[in-house]
GROMACS .gro file of C-alpha atoms in nm:
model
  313
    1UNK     CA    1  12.711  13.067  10.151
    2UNK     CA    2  12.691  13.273  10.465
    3UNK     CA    3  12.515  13.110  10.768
    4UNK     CA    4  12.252  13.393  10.762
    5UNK     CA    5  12.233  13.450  10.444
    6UNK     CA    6  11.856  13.393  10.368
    7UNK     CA    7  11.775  13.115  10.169
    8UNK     CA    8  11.438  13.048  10.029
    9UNK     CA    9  11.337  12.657   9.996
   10UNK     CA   10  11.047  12.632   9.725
   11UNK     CA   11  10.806  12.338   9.805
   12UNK     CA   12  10.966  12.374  10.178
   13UNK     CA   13  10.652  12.088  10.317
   14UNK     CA   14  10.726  11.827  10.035
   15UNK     CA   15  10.924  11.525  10.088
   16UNK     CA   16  11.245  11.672   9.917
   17UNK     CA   17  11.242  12.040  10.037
   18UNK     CA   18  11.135  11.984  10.425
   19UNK     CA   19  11.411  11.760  10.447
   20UNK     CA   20  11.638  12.086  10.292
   21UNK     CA   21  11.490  12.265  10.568
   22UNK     CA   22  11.602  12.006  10.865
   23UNK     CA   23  11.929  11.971  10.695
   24UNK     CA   24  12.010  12.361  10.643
   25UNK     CA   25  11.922  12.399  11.019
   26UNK     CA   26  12.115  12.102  11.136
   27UNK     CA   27  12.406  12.265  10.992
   28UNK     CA   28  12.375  12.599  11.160
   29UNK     CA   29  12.137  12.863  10.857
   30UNK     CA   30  11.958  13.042  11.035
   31UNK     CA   31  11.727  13.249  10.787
   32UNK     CA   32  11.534  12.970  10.600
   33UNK     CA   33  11.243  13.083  10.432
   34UNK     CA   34  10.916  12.909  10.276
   35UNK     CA   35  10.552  12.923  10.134
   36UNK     CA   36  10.300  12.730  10.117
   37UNK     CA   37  10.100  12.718   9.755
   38UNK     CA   38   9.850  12.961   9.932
   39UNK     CA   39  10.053  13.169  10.032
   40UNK     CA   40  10.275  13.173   9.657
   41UNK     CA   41  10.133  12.967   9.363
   42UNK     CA   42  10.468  12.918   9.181
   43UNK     CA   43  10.292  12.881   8.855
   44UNK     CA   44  10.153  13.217   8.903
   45UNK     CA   45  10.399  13.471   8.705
   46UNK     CA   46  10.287  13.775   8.870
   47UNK     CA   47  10.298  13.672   9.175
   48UNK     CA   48  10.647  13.557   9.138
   49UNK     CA   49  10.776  13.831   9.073
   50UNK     CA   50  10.648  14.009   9.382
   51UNK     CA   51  10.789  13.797   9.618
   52UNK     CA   52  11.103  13.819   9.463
   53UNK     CA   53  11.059  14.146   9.497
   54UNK     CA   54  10.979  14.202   9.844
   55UNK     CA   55  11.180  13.898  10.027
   56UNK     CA   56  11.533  13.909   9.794
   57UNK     CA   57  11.641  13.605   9.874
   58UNK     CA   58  12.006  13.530   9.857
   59UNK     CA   59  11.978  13.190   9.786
   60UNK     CA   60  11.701  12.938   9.650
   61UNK     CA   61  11.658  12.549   9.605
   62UNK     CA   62  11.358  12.475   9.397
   63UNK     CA   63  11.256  12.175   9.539
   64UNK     CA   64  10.868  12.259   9.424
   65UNK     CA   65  10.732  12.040   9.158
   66UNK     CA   66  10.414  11.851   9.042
   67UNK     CA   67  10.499  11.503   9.091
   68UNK     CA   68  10.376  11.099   9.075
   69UNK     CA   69  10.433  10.773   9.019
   70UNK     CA   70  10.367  10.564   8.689
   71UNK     CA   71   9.970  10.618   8.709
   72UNK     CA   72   9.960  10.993   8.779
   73UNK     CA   73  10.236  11.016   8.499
   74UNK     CA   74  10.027  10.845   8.261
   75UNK     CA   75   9.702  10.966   8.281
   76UNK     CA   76   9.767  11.353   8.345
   77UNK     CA   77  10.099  11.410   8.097
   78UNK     CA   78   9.993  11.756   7.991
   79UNK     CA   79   9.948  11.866   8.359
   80UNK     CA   80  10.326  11.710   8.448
   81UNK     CA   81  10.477  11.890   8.145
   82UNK     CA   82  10.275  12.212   8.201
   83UNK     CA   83  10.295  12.291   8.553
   84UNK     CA   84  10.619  12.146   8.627
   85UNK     CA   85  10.769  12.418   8.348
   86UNK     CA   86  10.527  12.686   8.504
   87UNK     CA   87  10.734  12.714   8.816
   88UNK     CA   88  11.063  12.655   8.659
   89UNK     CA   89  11.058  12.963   8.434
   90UNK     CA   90  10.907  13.221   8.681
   91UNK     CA   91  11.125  13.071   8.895
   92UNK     CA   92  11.480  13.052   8.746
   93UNK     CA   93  11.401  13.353   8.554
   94UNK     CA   94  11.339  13.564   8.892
   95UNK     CA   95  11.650  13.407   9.029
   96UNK     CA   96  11.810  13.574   8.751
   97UNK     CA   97  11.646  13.912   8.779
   98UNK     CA   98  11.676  13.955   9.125
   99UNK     CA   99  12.049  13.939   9.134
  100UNK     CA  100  12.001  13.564   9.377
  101UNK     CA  101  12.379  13.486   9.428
  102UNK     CA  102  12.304  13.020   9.396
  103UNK     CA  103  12.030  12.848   9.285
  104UNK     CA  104  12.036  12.488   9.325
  105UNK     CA  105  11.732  12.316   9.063
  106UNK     CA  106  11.684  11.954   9.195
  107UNK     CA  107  11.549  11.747   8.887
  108UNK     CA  108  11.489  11.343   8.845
  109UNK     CA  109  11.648  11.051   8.748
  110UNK     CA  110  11.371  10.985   8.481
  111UNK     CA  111  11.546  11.261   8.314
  112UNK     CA  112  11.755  10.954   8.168
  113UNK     CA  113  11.703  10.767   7.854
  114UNK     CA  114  11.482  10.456   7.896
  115UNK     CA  115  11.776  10.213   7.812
  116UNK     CA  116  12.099  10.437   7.908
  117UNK     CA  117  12.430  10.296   8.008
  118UNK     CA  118  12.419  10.156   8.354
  119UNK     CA  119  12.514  10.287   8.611
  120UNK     CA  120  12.421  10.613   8.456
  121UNK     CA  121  12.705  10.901   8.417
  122UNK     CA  122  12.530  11.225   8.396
  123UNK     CA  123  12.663  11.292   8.031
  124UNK     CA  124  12.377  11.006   7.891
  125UNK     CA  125  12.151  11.308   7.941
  126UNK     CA  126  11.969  11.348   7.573
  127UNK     CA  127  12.103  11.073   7.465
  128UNK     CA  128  11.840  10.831   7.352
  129UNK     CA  129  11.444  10.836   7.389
  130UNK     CA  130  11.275  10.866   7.721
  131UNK     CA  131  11.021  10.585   7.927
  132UNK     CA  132  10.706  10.646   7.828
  133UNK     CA  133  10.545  10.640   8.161
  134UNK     CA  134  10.678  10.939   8.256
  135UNK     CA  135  10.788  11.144   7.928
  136UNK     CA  136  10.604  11.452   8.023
  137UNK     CA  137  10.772  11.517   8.400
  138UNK     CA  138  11.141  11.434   8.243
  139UNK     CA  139  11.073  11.676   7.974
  140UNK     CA  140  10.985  11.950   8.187
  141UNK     CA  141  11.265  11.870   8.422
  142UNK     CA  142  11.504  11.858   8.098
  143UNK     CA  143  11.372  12.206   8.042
  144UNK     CA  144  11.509  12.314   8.405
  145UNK     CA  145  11.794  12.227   8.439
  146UNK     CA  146  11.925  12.282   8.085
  147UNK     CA  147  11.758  12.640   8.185
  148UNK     CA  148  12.031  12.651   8.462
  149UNK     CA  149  12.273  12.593   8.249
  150UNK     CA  150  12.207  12.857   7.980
  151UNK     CA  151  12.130  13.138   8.240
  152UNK     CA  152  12.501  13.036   8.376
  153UNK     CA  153  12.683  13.054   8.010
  154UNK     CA  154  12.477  13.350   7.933
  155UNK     CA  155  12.504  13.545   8.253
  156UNK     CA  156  12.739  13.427   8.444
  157UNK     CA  157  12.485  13.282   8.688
  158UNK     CA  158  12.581  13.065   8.981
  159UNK     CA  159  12.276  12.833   8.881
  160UNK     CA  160  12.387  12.471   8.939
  161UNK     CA  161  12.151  12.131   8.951
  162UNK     CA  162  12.140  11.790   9.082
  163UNK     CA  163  11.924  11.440   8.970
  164UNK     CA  164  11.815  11.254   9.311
  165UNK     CA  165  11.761  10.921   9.252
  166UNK     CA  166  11.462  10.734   9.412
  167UNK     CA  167  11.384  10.884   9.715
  168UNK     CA  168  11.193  10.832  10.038
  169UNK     CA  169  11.130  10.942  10.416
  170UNK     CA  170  10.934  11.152  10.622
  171UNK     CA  171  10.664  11.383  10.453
  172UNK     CA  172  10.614  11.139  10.165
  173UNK     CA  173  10.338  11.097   9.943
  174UNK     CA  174  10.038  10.799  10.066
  175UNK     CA  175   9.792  10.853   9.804
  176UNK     CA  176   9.798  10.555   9.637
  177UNK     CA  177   9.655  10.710   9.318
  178UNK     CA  178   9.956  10.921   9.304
  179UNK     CA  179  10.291  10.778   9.513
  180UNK     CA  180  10.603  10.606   9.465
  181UNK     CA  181  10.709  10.253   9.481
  182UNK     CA  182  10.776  10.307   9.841
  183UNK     CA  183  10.539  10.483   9.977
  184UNK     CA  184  10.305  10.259   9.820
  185UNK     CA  185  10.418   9.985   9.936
  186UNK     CA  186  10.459  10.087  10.305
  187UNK     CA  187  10.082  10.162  10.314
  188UNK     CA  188   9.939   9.884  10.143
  189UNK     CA  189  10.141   9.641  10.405
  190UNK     CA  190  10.054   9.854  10.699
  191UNK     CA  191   9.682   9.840  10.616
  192UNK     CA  192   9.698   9.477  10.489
  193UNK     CA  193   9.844   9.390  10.825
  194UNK     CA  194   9.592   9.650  11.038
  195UNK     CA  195   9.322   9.478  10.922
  196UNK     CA  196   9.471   9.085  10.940
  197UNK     CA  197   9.466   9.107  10.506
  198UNK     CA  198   9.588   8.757  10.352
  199UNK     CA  199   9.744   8.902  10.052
  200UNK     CA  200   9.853   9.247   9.896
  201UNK     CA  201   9.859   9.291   9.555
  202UNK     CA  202  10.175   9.510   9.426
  203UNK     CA  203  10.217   9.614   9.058
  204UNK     CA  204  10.427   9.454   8.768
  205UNK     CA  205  10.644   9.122   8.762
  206UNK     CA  206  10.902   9.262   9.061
  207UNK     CA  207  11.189   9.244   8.852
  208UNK     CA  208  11.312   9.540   8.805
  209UNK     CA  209  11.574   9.728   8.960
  210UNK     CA  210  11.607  10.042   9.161
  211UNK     CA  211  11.806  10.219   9.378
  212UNK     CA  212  11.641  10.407   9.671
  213UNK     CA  213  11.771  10.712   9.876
  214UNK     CA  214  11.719  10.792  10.215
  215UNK     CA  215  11.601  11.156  10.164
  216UNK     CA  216  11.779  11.335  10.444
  217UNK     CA  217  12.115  11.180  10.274
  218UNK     CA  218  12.043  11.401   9.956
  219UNK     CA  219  11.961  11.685  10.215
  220UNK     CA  220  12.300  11.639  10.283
  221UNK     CA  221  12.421  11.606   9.925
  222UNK     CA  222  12.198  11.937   9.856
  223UNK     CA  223  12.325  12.140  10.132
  224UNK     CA  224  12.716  11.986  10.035
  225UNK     CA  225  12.657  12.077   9.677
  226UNK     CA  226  12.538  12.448   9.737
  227UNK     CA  227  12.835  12.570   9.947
  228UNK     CA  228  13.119  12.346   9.741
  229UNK     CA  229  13.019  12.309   9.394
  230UNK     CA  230  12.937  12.557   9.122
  231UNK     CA  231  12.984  12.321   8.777
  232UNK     CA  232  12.789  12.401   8.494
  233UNK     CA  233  12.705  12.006   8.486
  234UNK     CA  234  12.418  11.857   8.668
  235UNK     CA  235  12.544  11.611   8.947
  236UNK     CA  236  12.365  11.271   9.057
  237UNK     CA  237  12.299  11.198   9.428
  238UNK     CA  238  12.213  10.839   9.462
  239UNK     CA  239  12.378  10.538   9.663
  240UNK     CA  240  12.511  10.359   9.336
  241UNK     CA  241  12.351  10.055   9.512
  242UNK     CA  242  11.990   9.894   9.368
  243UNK     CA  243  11.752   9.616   9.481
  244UNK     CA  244  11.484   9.456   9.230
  245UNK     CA  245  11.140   9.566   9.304
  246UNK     CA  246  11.056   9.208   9.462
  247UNK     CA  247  11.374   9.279   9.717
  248UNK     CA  248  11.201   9.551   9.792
  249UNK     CA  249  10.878   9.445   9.892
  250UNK     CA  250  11.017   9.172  10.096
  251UNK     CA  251  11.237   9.433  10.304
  252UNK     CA  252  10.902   9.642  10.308
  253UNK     CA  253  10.685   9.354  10.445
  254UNK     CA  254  10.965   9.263  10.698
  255UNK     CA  255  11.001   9.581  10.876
  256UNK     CA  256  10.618   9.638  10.821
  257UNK     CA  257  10.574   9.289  10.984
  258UNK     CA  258  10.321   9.183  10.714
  259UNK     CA  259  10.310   8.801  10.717
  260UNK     CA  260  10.056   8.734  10.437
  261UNK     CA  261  10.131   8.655  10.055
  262UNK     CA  262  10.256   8.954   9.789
  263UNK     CA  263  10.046   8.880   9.444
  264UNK     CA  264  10.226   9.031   9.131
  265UNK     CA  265  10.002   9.197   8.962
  266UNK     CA  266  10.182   9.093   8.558
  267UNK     CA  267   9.891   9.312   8.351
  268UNK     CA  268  10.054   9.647   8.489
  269UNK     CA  269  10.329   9.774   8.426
  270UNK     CA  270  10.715   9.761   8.509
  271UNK     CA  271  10.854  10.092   8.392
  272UNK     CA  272  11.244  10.138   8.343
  273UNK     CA  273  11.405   9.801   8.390
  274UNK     CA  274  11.706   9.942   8.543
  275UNK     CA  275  11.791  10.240   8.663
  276UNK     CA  276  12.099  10.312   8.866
  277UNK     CA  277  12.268  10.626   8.925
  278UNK     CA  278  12.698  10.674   8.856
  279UNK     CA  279  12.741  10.880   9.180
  280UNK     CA  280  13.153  10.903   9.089
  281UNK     CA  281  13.120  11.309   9.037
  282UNK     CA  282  12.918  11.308   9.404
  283UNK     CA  283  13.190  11.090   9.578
  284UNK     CA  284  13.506  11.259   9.427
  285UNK     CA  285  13.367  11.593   9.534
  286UNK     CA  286  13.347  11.426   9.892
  287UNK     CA  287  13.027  11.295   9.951
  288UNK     CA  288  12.881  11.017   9.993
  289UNK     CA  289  12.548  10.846  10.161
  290UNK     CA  290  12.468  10.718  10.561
  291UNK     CA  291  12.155  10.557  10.609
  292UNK     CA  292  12.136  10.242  10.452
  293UNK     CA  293  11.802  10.061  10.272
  294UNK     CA  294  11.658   9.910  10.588
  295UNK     CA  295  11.780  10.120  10.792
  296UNK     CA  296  11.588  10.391  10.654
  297UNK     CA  297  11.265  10.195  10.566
  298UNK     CA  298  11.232  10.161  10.907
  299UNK     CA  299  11.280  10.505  10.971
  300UNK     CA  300  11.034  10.593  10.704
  301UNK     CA  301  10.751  10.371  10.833
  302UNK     CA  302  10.807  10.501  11.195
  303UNK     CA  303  10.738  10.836  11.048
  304UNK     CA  304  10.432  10.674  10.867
  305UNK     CA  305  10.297  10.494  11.176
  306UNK     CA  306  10.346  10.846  11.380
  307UNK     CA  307  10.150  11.112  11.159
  308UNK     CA  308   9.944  10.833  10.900
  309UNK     CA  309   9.647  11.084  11.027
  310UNK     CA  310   9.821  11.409  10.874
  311UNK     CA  311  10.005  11.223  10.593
  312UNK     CA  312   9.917  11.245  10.260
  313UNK     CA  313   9.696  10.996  10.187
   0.00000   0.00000   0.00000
């Protein structure tokens, strides 16, 4: 990649693709590109097409996707699965037509079987079946990057993808109908503790285990990945490092300074009980992750504590 080349960053505002956007600048690209869904629904074909058209951008991350935690997964699976595959096809397939020179497709670890080999090489892809509580999104992310990878045998494409593991930071989701562990849990202790709360109720039993990126690390990774790698292979970006659920929370409630009693809410559920990422392909390429788990929750709930009246919530 050139340093002016201009590089469009789909879902540029989200938690994965602003953090593309710091990253790219913070390493000196100075023609980064975005829309907002006003300005560009991705899901709309047509309009695609026309901005593919008119901008030619030289390179593109698709960082834009409909997204949720365990009860947005589960009670809207058509929506995941429909919309998420919307904007993959128009798209990769513009990518394609337009003559872009690297796409990087960022996917999910949920892509994974629901008991694969831990840690998890990237070859246990379609391997066994999936968690239910989130079927639909891994399907549709399936879709894209296997999409990548048939436009590259096919064509020739320099289309190349990468799984994130659990991530978190600045411009996260706060909706508790609709985020992440963390997330989650950095709200309901910062409201349990704003308003002197004895307890917070989290769900599950706490025992499973996770491993949790800072997300300007895989910015990093991203960035890496797009000017030195061009496999037809999907590569993990993770920390190879995980923390039950209940490790969490206490880090959570430390740096949140919460000093009431977590209630484990046993009726809901757990999802995967394991998932950690084998990040051997990212490290012998010659990367590998800086912010550490605490370091970055507290970085994450200074964000949260600074813009909680523009976050999404």
């Amino acid at each position: 990649m050139n340093k002016n080349d201009k590089i469009y960053v789909a879902g540029h505002r989200g938690l994965v693709g602003s953090a593309i956007v710091r990253s790219l600048e913070r390493q000196g690209y100075t023609n980064v590109i975005g829309r907002t869904h006003k300005e560009l629904d991705l899901t709309n074909q047509k309009a695609v097409d026309e901005f593919f058209k008119e901008e030619k951008p030289d390179v593109v991350v698709l960082a834009a996707a409909k997204v949720g935690g365990i009860n947005a997964n589960n009670t809207a699976p058509a929506e995941f699965a429909y919309i998420n595959m919307q904007i993959q096809c128009n798209v990769i397939d513009c990518c394609h037509r337009y003559n872009v020179k690297k796409l990087l497709f960022l996917g999910s670890t949920c892509i994974y079987p629901k008991m694969a080999p831990q840690p998890i090489p990237e070859n246990a892809l379609l391997t066994g079946p999936l968690e239910e509580t989130n079927e639909a999104y891994a399907i549709a992310k399936i879709s894209g990057l296997e999409m990548c990878k048939f436009y590259k045998r096919q064509y020739g494409d320099d289309f190349i993808s990468c799984m994130p593991t659990n991530l978190y930071g600045p411009h996260d989701n706060y909706d508790l109908q609709g985020s992440h562990v963390m997330p989650a849990m950095i709200r309901k202790f910062h409201e349990a503790k704003v308003n002197n709360k004895p307890s917070v109720e989290l769900w599950g039993t706490g025992t499973p285990l996770r491993e949790f990126l800072y997300v300007d690390d895989m910015a990093d990774a991203c960035v890496f990945l797009l000017e030195n790698y061009s496999g037809e292979q999907h590569v993990n970006i993770g920390t190879g490092v995980e923390i039950s659920i209940k490790e969490l929370a206490e880090t959570v409630r430390k740096v949140v300074g919460f000093e009431g009693e977590i209630i484990w809410n046993k009726d809901m559920p757990d999802g995967t009980p394991r998932k950690l990422t084998d990040v051997t392909k990212l490290h012998e390429l010659g990367f590998k992750h800086k912010v550490d788990l605490e370091e970055g929750v507290k970085l994450a709930y200074d964000w949260f504590k600074e813009n909680v009246d523009n976050a999404r919530m």
